[in-house]
Coordinates of C-alpha atoms in Angstrom, one line a residue:
Chain A
X7 CA -0.4 -0.1 0.0
X8 CA 1.4 3.2 -0.6
X9 CA 1.2 6.5 1.6
X10 CA 3.7 9.6 2.2
X11 CA 6.0 10.6 4.3
X12 CA 3.4 12.9 6.6
X13 CA 0.8 9.7 7.0
X14 CA 3.6 7.9 8.2
X15 CA 4.6 10.2 10.2
X16 CA 0.7 10.8 11.9
X17 CA 1.3 7.0 12.1
X18 CA 4.0 6.8 13.9
X19 CA 2.8 9.6 16.5
X20 CA -0.5 7.8 16.9
X21 CA 0.6 4.8 18.3
X22 CA 2.7 6.9 21.5
X23 CA -0.8 7.4 22.6
X24 CA -2.3 4.1 25.5
X25 CA -4.8 3.6 24.8
X26 CA -6.9 5.9 28.5
X27 CA -4.3 8.2 28.6
X28 CA -4.9 12.0 29.1
X29 CA -2.7 13.4 25.7
X30 CA -1.8 17.3 25.8
X31 CA -2.8 17.1 22.1
X32 CA -0.9 20.4 20.3
X33 CA -1.0 21.1 16.1
X34 CA -0.7 20.9 13.6
X35 CA 0.2 16.3 12.2
X36 CA -0.7 15.4 16.3
X37 CA -4.6 16.7 15.9
X38 CA -4.5 14.5 13.0
X39 CA -2.1 11.4 15.4
X40 CA -5.0 12.5 18.0
X41 CA -8.1 11.0 16.2
X42 CA -5.9 8.2 14.3
X43 CA -5.4 7.0 17.6
X44 CA -8.6 7.4 18.6
X45 CA -10.0 5.4 15.5
X46 CA -7.4 2.9 16.0
X47 CA -6.0 1.1 19.5
X48 CA -6.9 4.2 21.7
X49 CA -10.4 4.6 21.7
X50 CA -10.5 5.9 24.9
X51 CA -8.0 8.8 24.8
X52 CA -8.7 12.2 26.4
X53 CA -7.7 14.7 24.9
X54 CA -6.7 18.7 25.7
X55 CA -6.1 21.4 23.5
X56 CA -4.4 24.3 25.9
X57 CA -7.4 26.9 24.5
X58 CA -9.6 25.2 27.5
X59 CA -10.9 22.4 25.1
X60 CA -11.2 18.9 26.5
X61 CA -12.3 16.0 24.5
X62 CA -13.5 12.2 24.3
X63 CA -14.3 12.0 21.0
X64 CA -12.3 13.0 17.9
X65 CA -13.7 16.9 16.3
X66 CA -16.3 15.6 14.0
X67 CA -14.8 17.0 10.9
X68 CA -10.8 18.6 9.9
X69 CA -9.4 21.7 12.7
X70 CA -6.5 23.3 11.0
X71 CA -6.3 24.9 14.6
X72 CA -7.3 23.7 17.6
X73 CA -9.8 25.9 19.1
X74 CA -12.2 25.6 14.7
X75 CA -15.7 25.1 15.3
X76 CA -16.1 21.7 14.9
X77 CA -13.0 21.0 17.8
X78 CA -15.7 22.6 20.2
X79 CA -18.6 20.7 18.8
X80 CA -19.6 18.1 20.7
X81 CA -16.6 18.6 22.9
X82 CA -16.6 17.6 27.0
X83 CA -15.4 20.6 28.4
X84 CA -14.6 23.9 26.8
X85 CA -13.2 26.2 29.7
X86 CA -10.2 28.1 30.0
X87 CA -6.4 27.6 29.3
X88 CA -5.4 27.9 33.3
X89 CA -7.2 25.2 33.7
X90 CA -6.0 22.8 31.4
X91 CA -2.7 23.9 32.0
X92 CA -3.0 23.5 35.7
X93 CA -3.7 20.0 34.4
X94 CA -0.8 19.5 33.2
X95 CA 1.1 20.9 36.0
X96 CA -0.3 18.3 38.9
X97 CA 0.6 15.8 36.8
X98 CA -2.7 14.8 35.2
X99 CA -1.4 14.4 31.7
X100 CA 0.5 11.4 30.3
X101 CA 1.7 13.1 26.5
X102 CA 1.9 16.0 25.4
X103 CA 3.1 16.2 21.5
X104 CA 5.2 19.0 20.2
X105 CA 7.2 20.8 16.9
X106 CA 10.1 22.2 16.8
X107 CA 12.9 23.6 14.6
X108 CA 15.9 22.5 15.8
X109 CA 15.8 19.2 18.3
X110 CA 19.4 18.6 20.1
X111 CA 21.3 15.9 21.1
X112 CA 19.4 15.1 24.7
X113 CA 16.2 16.2 23.3
X114 CA 16.4 19.7 23.9
X115 CA 13.5 22.1 21.5
X116 CA 14.0 25.6 19.6
X117 CA 11.5 27.2 18.4
X118 CA 12.9 30.7 19.1
X119 CA 15.1 31.9 16.8
X120 CA 17.8 30.3 14.4
X121 CA 21.1 30.8 12.9
X122 CA 20.6 31.7 9.5
X123 CA 23.1 33.0 7.0
X124 CA 22.2 36.6 7.6
X125 CA 21.8 36.7 10.8
X126 CA 18.8 35.4 13.3
X127 CA 15.9 34.1 11.6
X128 CA 13.2 34.4 14.1
X129 CA 10.6 31.5 14.6
X130 CA 7.1 32.5 16.5
X131 CA 8.2 31.2 19.6
X132 CA 6.8 28.8 22.4
X133 CA 3.0 28.5 22.4
X134 CA 2.7 26.1 24.6
X135 CA 5.8 23.9 23.6
X136 CA 7.5 25.0 26.5
X137 CA 4.4 23.5 29.6
X138 CA 3.7 20.6 27.6
X139 CA 8.1 19.8 27.7
X140 CA 8.7 21.0 31.5
X141 CA 5.3 19.6 32.8
X142 CA 4.2 16.3 30.7
X143 CA 5.1 12.8 31.9
X144 CA 6.6 12.8 28.4
X145 CA 6.8 13.7 25.3
X146 CA 6.7 13.4 21.2
X147 CA 8.5 16.2 18.9
X148 CA 8.5 16.4 15.4
X149 CA 10.1 17.8 12.5
X150 CA 12.2 17.6 9.5
X151 CA 15.1 15.4 9.9
X152 CA 18.1 17.6 8.6
X153 CA 21.3 18.5 9.5
X154 CA 21.0 21.9 10.4
X155 CA 18.0 20.9 12.7
X156 CA 19.8 18.3 14.7
X157 CA 22.1 19.9 15.9
X158 CA 24.4 18.7 19.1
X159 CA 23.2 21.3 21.4
X160 CA 20.5 23.9 20.1
X161 CA 21.6 27.6 20.8
X162 CA 18.1 28.7 22.7
X163 CA 16.8 25.7 24.9
X164 CA 12.5 27.0 24.4
X165 CA 11.4 23.7 26.0
X166 CA 13.4 21.2 27.8
X167 CA 14.3 17.5 27.2
X168 CA 17.4 16.6 29.1
X169 CA 19.1 19.4 29.4
X170 CA 22.6 18.5 29.5
X171 CA 21.8 14.0 29.8
X172 CA 21.2 12.2 32.4
X173 CA 19.5 13.9 35.8
X174 CA 19.4 17.1 34.7
X175 CA 16.0 17.7 34.8
X176 CA 15.8 17.2 38.2
X177 CA 18.1 19.3 39.0
X178 CA 16.8 22.5 37.5
X179 CA 13.4 21.8 39.1
X180 CA 11.4 20.3 36.9
X181 CA 8.8 18.2 37.7
X182 CA 8.9 14.8 36.0
X183 CA 8.9 13.6 32.6
X184 CA 11.0 14.1 29.5
X185 CA 11.3 13.6 25.9
X186 CA 9.8 9.8 24.6
X187 CA 10.8 10.0 21.0
X188 CA 11.6 12.1 18.3
X189 CA 9.3 11.3 15.1
X190 CA 11.6 12.9 12.1
X191 CA 11.3 12.9 8.4
X192 CA 13.5 10.0 8.1
X193 CA 13.8 8.3 11.7
X194 CA 12.1 7.6 15.5
X195 CA 14.8 8.6 17.9
X196 CA 14.5 7.7 21.5
X197 CA 16.4 8.5 24.8
X198 CA 18.3 6.4 26.6
X199 CA 18.9 6.8 30.8
X200 CA 22.5 8.6 30.0
X201 CA 19.3 11.4 28.5
X202 CA 20.6 10.4 24.7
X203 CA 18.7 10.3 21.6
X204 CA 19.6 7.1 20.0
X205 CA 18.1 5.8 16.7
X206 CA 14.9 3.7 17.4
X207 CA 13.8 2.9 13.9
X208 CA 14.4 4.0 10.4
X209 CA 11.4 5.1 8.0
X210 CA 10.7 2.7 5.1
X211 CA 13.4 3.3 2.8
X212 CA 15.7 5.4 4.6
X213 CA 19.9 4.2 5.0
X214 CA 21.4 4.6 8.9
X215 CA 23.8 5.8 7.1
X216 CA 21.6 9.1 5.3
X217 CA 20.3 9.3 8.2
X218 CA 23.9 9.8 10.8
X219 CA 24.9 12.3 8.0
X220 CA 22.5 14.2 8.8
X221 CA 22.6 14.7 12.0
X222 CA 24.5 17.0 14.0
X223 CA 26.0 14.7 16.4
X224 CA 27.6 11.2 16.2
X225 CA 24.4 9.3 16.7
X226 CA 24.4 5.8 18.5
X227 CA 22.7 3.6 16.7
X228 CA 20.2 0.7 19.2
X229 CA 21.8 -2.3 18.8
X230 CA 18.1 -3.7 17.6
X231 CA 17.5 -0.3 15.2
X232 CA 14.6 -2.1 12.6
X233 CA 12.2 -0.1 10.0
X234 CA 9.9 2.4 11.3
X235 CA 5.8 0.1 10.9
X236 CA 4.2 1.6 8.1
X237 CA 0.5 2.6 8.2
X238 CA -1.7 0.3 8.8
X239 CA -4.9 0.0 6.2
X240 CA -7.0 1.5 9.0
X241 CA -4.2 3.7 10.3
X242 CA -4.9 5.3 6.7
X243 CA -8.0 5.2 6.1
X244 CA -8.3 7.4 10.1
X245 CA -6.0 9.5 8.1
X246 CA -7.4 9.9 4.5
X247 CA -11.3 10.5 6.1
X248 CA -10.4 13.1 7.7
X249 CA -7.4 14.9 6.5
X250 CA -10.1 14.3 3.0
X251 CA -7.8 16.8 1.2
X252 CA -4.1 16.0 2.7
X253 CA -3.6 19.6 3.5
X254 CA -1.7 17.9 6.9
X255 CA -1.0 14.5 5.3
X256 CA 0.1 15.2 1.2
Chain B
X15 CA -25.9 54.1 32.0
X16 CA -25.3 52.8 28.5
X17 CA -21.4 51.6 27.7
X18 CA -22.6 50.9 23.9
X19 CA -19.8 53.1 21.3
X20 CA -18.8 53.1 17.6
X21 CA -15.6 50.9 17.8
X22 CA -14.0 54.2 16.1
X23 CA -14.9 56.3 20.1
X24 CA -13.6 52.7 22.1
X25 CA -10.7 53.2 20.7
X26 CA -10.2 56.5 20.3
X27 CA -11.0 57.2 24.1
X28 CA -9.5 54.2 25.7
X29 CA -6.5 53.4 23.6
X30 CA -4.3 56.4 23.9
X31 CA -0.6 55.8 22.5
X32 CA 1.9 54.1 25.3
X33 CA -1.0 51.4 26.5
X34 CA -0.7 48.1 26.8
X35 CA -3.1 46.2 25.4
X36 CA -4.9 42.5 25.6
X37 CA -5.8 40.3 22.4
X38 CA -6.4 37.7 21.0
X39 CA -7.2 36.1 24.3
X40 CA -9.2 33.4 23.5
X41 CA -6.2 31.7 21.2
X42 CA -7.5 31.3 18.1
X43 CA -11.2 32.0 18.4
X44 CA -12.9 35.0 18.7
X45 CA -9.9 37.3 18.1
X46 CA -11.0 41.1 17.8
X47 CA -9.9 42.1 14.4
X48 CA -11.9 45.0 14.2
X49 CA -10.8 46.5 17.2
X50 CA -7.2 46.3 16.0
X51 CA -7.8 47.2 12.8
X52 CA -9.5 50.5 14.3
X53 CA -6.0 50.8 16.3
X54 CA -3.9 50.9 13.2
X55 CA -6.5 53.2 11.2
X56 CA -6.3 54.8 14.4
X57 CA -2.7 55.5 14.1
X58 CA -1.7 54.0 17.8
X59 CA 1.8 54.5 18.8
X60 CA 4.3 53.2 21.2
X61 CA 2.0 50.0 22.4
X62 CA 2.2 47.0 24.1
X63 CA 1.2 44.1 22.6
X64 CA -0.5 41.2 25.4
X65 CA -1.5 37.7 24.4
X66 CA -0.8 33.8 24.7
X67 CA -1.0 34.1 20.0
X68 CA -2.7 36.4 18.8
X69 CA -2.3 34.5 15.2
X70 CA -1.9 37.2 12.6
X71 CA -3.7 40.5 15.0
X72 CA -0.4 41.1 16.2
X73 CA 1.4 40.9 12.8
X74 CA -0.9 43.6 11.9
X75 CA -0.6 46.4 14.4
X76 CA 3.4 45.2 14.3
X77 CA 3.6 45.9 10.2
X78 CA 1.4 48.6 11.3
X79 CA 3.7 50.8 13.3
X80 CA 1.7 50.8 16.1
X81 CA 3.6 48.6 18.5
X82 CA 6.6 49.2 20.7
X83 CA 7.0 45.4 22.4
X84 CA 5.6 42.5 22.4
X85 CA 4.9 40.0 25.2
X86 CA 4.1 36.8 24.0
X87 CA 3.5 33.0 23.9
X88 CA 4.0 32.4 20.0
X89 CA 3.1 35.5 17.3
X90 CA 2.7 33.8 13.5
X91 CA 0.2 32.3 11.3
X92 CA -1.3 30.1 13.3
X93 CA -2.3 27.8 9.7
X94 CA 1.3 28.9 8.2
X95 CA 3.8 29.0 10.9
X96 CA 5.8 32.7 10.0
X97 CA 4.3 35.6 9.7
X98 CA 6.0 38.7 7.8
X99 CA 5.8 41.2 9.5
X100 CA 7.4 40.2 12.8
X101 CA 10.0 38.4 11.2
X102 CA 11.1 41.8 9.6
X103 CA 10.6 43.9 12.7
X104 CA 12.7 41.2 15.1
X105 CA 15.3 40.6 12.9
X106 CA 15.7 43.4 11.1
X107 CA 13.7 46.9 12.2
X108 CA 10.2 47.5 14.0
X109 CA 8.8 50.1 11.8
X110 CA 6.3 51.7 15.8
X111 CA 10.2 51.9 16.3
X112 CA 12.5 53.4 14.4
X113 CA 15.6 52.1 14.0
X114 CA 15.7 49.5 16.7
X115 CA 14.8 45.7 15.9
X116 CA 11.1 45.3 17.9
X117 CA 11.7 44.3 21.6
X118 CA 9.5 40.8 22.8
X119 CA 9.2 38.7 26.3
X120 CA 9.3 35.4 25.0
X121 CA 6.8 33.9 27.8
X122 CA 4.4 30.6 27.3
X123 CA 1.3 30.2 27.2
X124 CA 0.6 28.8 30.9
X125 CA 2.9 31.9 32.2
X126 CA 0.6 34.3 30.0
X127 CA -2.0 33.3 31.9
X128 CA -0.2 32.8 35.2
X129 CA 1.1 36.6 34.4
X130 CA -3.1 37.5 34.0
X131 CA -4.7 35.9 36.8
X132 CA -2.3 37.1 39.2
X133 CA -3.3 40.9 37.9
X134 CA -6.4 39.4 38.5
X135 CA -6.4 38.7 41.8
X136 CA -4.1 41.7 42.8
X137 CA -0.6 39.2 43.7
X138 CA 2.8 40.5 42.3
X139 CA 3.4 37.3 41.3
X140 CA 2.4 33.2 40.6
X141 CA 4.7 30.5 41.1
X142 CA 5.1 27.1 38.5
X143 CA 6.9 24.8 38.2
X144 CA 6.9 25.5 34.0
X145 CA 9.7 27.1 32.0
X146 CA 12.5 25.6 34.8
X147 CA 16.1 24.8 32.8
X148 CA 14.3 26.7 29.7
X149 CA 16.0 30.0 28.3
X150 CA 12.3 31.6 28.1
X151 CA 12.9 33.3 31.7
X152 CA 16.8 33.8 31.0
X153 CA 16.8 37.5 31.1
X154 CA 13.6 38.5 31.1
X155 CA 12.0 40.8 34.2
X156 CA 9.1 38.4 33.9
X157 CA 10.4 35.2 35.4
X158 CA 12.4 35.1 38.9
X159 CA 13.7 31.7 40.3
X160 CA 12.4 31.1 43.7
X161 CA 12.7 28.5 46.9
X162 CA 9.3 27.5 48.4
X163 CA 8.7 29.1 51.3
X164 CA 7.4 25.5 53.0
X165 CA 9.3 23.1 51.3
X166 CA 12.8 24.9 51.7
X167 CA 14.7 22.8 48.9
X168 CA 11.9 22.8 46.3
X169 CA 12.7 25.6 43.0
X170 CA 10.1 27.1 41.7
X171 CA 9.3 29.9 38.5
X172 CA 7.7 33.2 39.6
X173 CA 5.7 35.0 37.1
X174 CA 5.3 38.4 36.9
X175 CA 1.6 39.9 37.3
X176 CA 0.9 41.8 34.0
X177 CA -2.6 44.9 34.5
X178 CA -2.9 45.5 30.9
X179 CA -4.3 49.5 30.9
X180 CA -6.9 47.5 27.7
X181 CA -8.4 44.5 27.7
X182 CA -9.9 43.8 24.2
X183 CA -12.7 40.6 24.0
X184 CA -15.1 39.7 20.9
X185 CA -18.1 37.7 22.2
X186 CA -21.2 36.1 20.5
X187 CA -23.5 39.0 22.9
X188 CA -23.7 41.5 25.7
X189 CA -26.4 44.0 27.3
X190 CA -25.4 47.5 26.6
X191 CA -23.6 47.4 30.0
X192 CA -21.3 45.4 29.6
X193 CA -22.5 41.8 30.8
X194 CA -21.1 39.5 28.3
X195 CA -22.3 35.1 27.2
X196 CA -19.3 33.7 25.6
X197 CA -19.3 29.6 24.4
X198 CA -16.6 28.2 22.9
X199 CA -13.3 28.0 24.4
X200 CA -11.8 30.6 26.6
X201 CA -8.4 30.7 26.1
X202 CA -7.3 33.8 29.5
X203 CA -9.9 35.8 28.4
X204 CA -11.6 35.7 31.7
X205 CA -8.0 36.4 33.8
X206 CA -7.2 39.1 31.0
X207 CA -10.9 40.4 31.8
X208 CA -10.1 40.1 35.7
X209 CA -6.5 42.1 34.9
X210 CA -7.2 45.0 33.0
X211 CA -7.6 48.4 34.0
X212 CA -10.3 49.0 31.5
X213 CA -12.3 46.4 29.2
X214 CA -13.7 47.0 25.5
X215 CA -15.9 44.3 24.3
X216 CA -16.6 44.0 20.8
X217 CA -20.0 41.8 20.0
X218 CA -22.3 40.3 17.1
X219 CA -25.1 41.2 19.0
X220 CA -25.7 43.7 21.4
X221 CA -29.1 41.8 22.8
X222 CA -31.0 43.1 26.2
X223 CA -30.1 42.2 29.6
X224 CA -33.2 40.2 30.7
X225 CA -31.6 37.8 27.9
X226 CA -28.3 37.2 28.7
X227 CA -29.1 37.3 32.9
X228 CA -31.0 34.4 31.9
X229 CA -28.1 32.2 31.9
X230 CA -26.1 33.3 34.1
X231 CA -22.5 30.2 33.9
X232 CA -22.2 31.8 30.0
X233 CA -21.9 35.0 31.5
X234 CA -18.1 35.1 31.8
X235 CA -17.7 38.8 31.9
X236 CA -19.8 40.9 34.7
X237 CA -20.8 44.2 33.2
X238 CA -19.3 46.3 35.9
X239 CA -15.6 45.6 34.2
X240 CA -16.5 46.6 30.8
X241 CA -15.2 50.7 30.0
X242 CA -17.2 50.4 26.4
X243 CA -19.3 47.5 24.6
X244 CA -19.4 47.8 20.6
X245 CA -22.1 46.5 18.5
X246 CA -19.8 44.5 15.8
X247 CA -20.9 42.4 13.3
X248 CA -18.5 39.5 11.8
X249 CA -15.9 41.8 14.0
X250 CA -13.4 38.6 14.5
X251 CA -13.3 37.8 11.2
X252 CA -11.1 35.4 10.2
X253 CA -10.9 33.7 12.4
X254 CA -14.1 31.7 14.5
X255 CA -17.2 32.4 16.4
X256 CA -19.2 29.9 17.3
X257 CA -23.0 29.3 16.5
X258 CA -21.9 32.6 14.2
X259 CA -19.2 31.8 11.3
X260 CA -16.6 29.3 11.3
X261 CA -13.2 30.4 10.7
X262 CA -12.3 31.7 7.3
X263 CA -9.1 29.8 6.3
X264 CA -8.5 30.8 3.2
X265 CA -7.7 34.3 3.9
X266 CA -4.7 33.4 6.4
X267 CA -3.4 31.4 3.4
X268 CA -4.3 34.9 1.7
X269 CA -2.8 37.1 4.0
X270 CA 0.4 34.7 4.0
X271 CA 0.7 34.7 0.7
X272 CA -0.3 38.5 0.2
X273 CA 2.1 40.2 3.0
X274 CA 5.6 38.7 1.9
X275 CA 7.4 42.3 1.9
X276 CA 6.9 45.7 3.4
X277 CA 5.4 47.1 0.3
X278 CA 2.9 43.8 -0.5
X279 CA 1.7 44.3 3.3
X280 CA 1.1 48.5 2.9
X281 CA -1.8 47.0 -0.2
X282 CA -3.0 44.3 1.8
X283 CA -3.2 47.0 4.6
X284 CA -4.8 49.4 2.5
X285 CA -7.4 46.8 0.4
X286 CA -8.4 45.9 3.9
X287 CA -7.8 47.9 6.4
X288 CA -7.2 51.2 5.2
X289 CA -9.8 51.3 2.8
X290 CA -12.6 50.9 4.9
X291 CA -14.2 52.9 7.7
X292 CA -15.7 49.8 10.2
X293 CA -17.1 46.8 10.4
X294 CA -20.3 47.4 8.1
X295 CA -18.4 48.3 5.5
X296 CA -16.1 45.1 6.2
X297 CA -18.5 43.0 5.5
X298 CA -19.6 44.5 2.7
X299 CA -16.3 44.1 1.3
X300 CA -15.7 40.6 1.9
X301 CA -19.1 39.9 0.1
X302 CA -22.7 38.5 0.4
X303 CA -21.3 34.8 -1.7
X304 CA -18.4 34.9 1.1
X305 CA -20.2 35.5 4.6
X306 CA -22.8 33.2 3.1
X307 CA -20.0 30.2 3.0
X308 CA -18.5 31.1 6.3
X309 CA -21.8 30.9 8.1
X310 CA -23.6 28.4 10.2
X311 CA -24.8 25.3 7.8
X312 CA -26.2 23.1 10.7
X313 CA -27.2 24.6 13.9
X314 CA -26.5 22.8 17.3
X315 CA -27.8 24.1 20.7
X316 CA -27.5 22.9 23.5
X317 CA -29.9 21.7 26.0
X318 CA -32.6 24.0 27.8
X319 CA -30.9 24.8 31.0
X320 CA -33.6 25.5 34.6
X321 CA -32.7 27.8 36.7
X322 CA -36.0 27.9 38.1
X323 CA -36.5 26.9 41.8

């Protein structure tokens, strides 16, 4: 069965959600990943959105932002940001999703500013990303794989990962959590006890050499590294029934 | 006494140059674009913009030269990514402070909500566990690391209170005193209203006070906090207003395509902001077909609530 790279990434993100978990959904591809998880293996997952929305069912049609009217219709609760962020802070959120411009060796994320050819390139900023990375029990980030997108150290930590390595989060006062996975356009990275990223799975058609050559540090490779599982027919059906025009997943 | 003003009067009276203005507090929903456009038409200067995200409204105010600095978690175009005026102002020169770049106080969404909640509560700060180890608090006077007075080894982040000079919100309906119903997601609107020195409520409909009083749980703004009520149909376009119109996704894509240079933004602003004088002319410019397309296709009414006893 043929599928797009974005569909593979959405399916991989969806599988990070366990049934019954409370998930901070985030923007873009994770919006679809939540829907796919709900319609396949995680029908009892609960979605939290930082605008104040809590959903126990997928939105009835595609949304471009979390505040689109279909995300309000039939929601479990529509209240305020302080409320859902407080659930995050008090440890009631299992998993959060984030995007980023850069992710480094220890899973720290930068979405504030990067160095470009002509000086600093300003990006939109944290939004809720720093809050999710700081306080969810685990978080998953998605990004385009490239050497400049995966530097050894990010130039600005918008959202804290494992900082400088194992034990760092506790030292700086973070209550819990840390990065569980980075889903890139080439592979899935996971993290060891030492806080450092390693190659867990490589997407079908991508070689380990290609990934190593396009990562900004000497990436460790798991002994049992294997191909990223392809999206199943059910996952593709859920994606295509939702993103009918392929805005996010073409 | 009625607080109903025209949008022109409300902005002229309540948003002097140099004000700190909280806008876009309901995240991507019900962003008070009409009020922002009136601020641009009246050439307000040296404003401080406060908000979690704002979608493209902050970008427009920055491009128009109204802004001195920004206290926000995120500035861009939510469905498209970056916004060009913000990038130009931060990377090159801010039209509102010629010769200088735009100053941005980076926040997180939760920290904006805590700052406004602290302002609303009348305390100087609120503690949180977010942003520890992040660079967001570094060199940023809205943050200060503290130790819990109750758990001596526990470090926390204090977030400084924000009390905006004026908070501008858009809601579905309000009475002439400013008592307002809103439904959908609130984001940090309630905190922003309680924290502000003055509040402008823009509403799709101005309704009798009995209608608002019939459902007090939906009254998110008590009128005594409100300085002005503005009747402003389609005033949140292109952002959505639940039960009135959906998000105009094409408009956000067109904005992204049509504002890549300062000249292109000027032309865009001439058409959509300076070329009209108020909400009703703006709605005419959008045209009947576009408004029809954005309108509610299938109503979904909530169950009746019995407040009787």
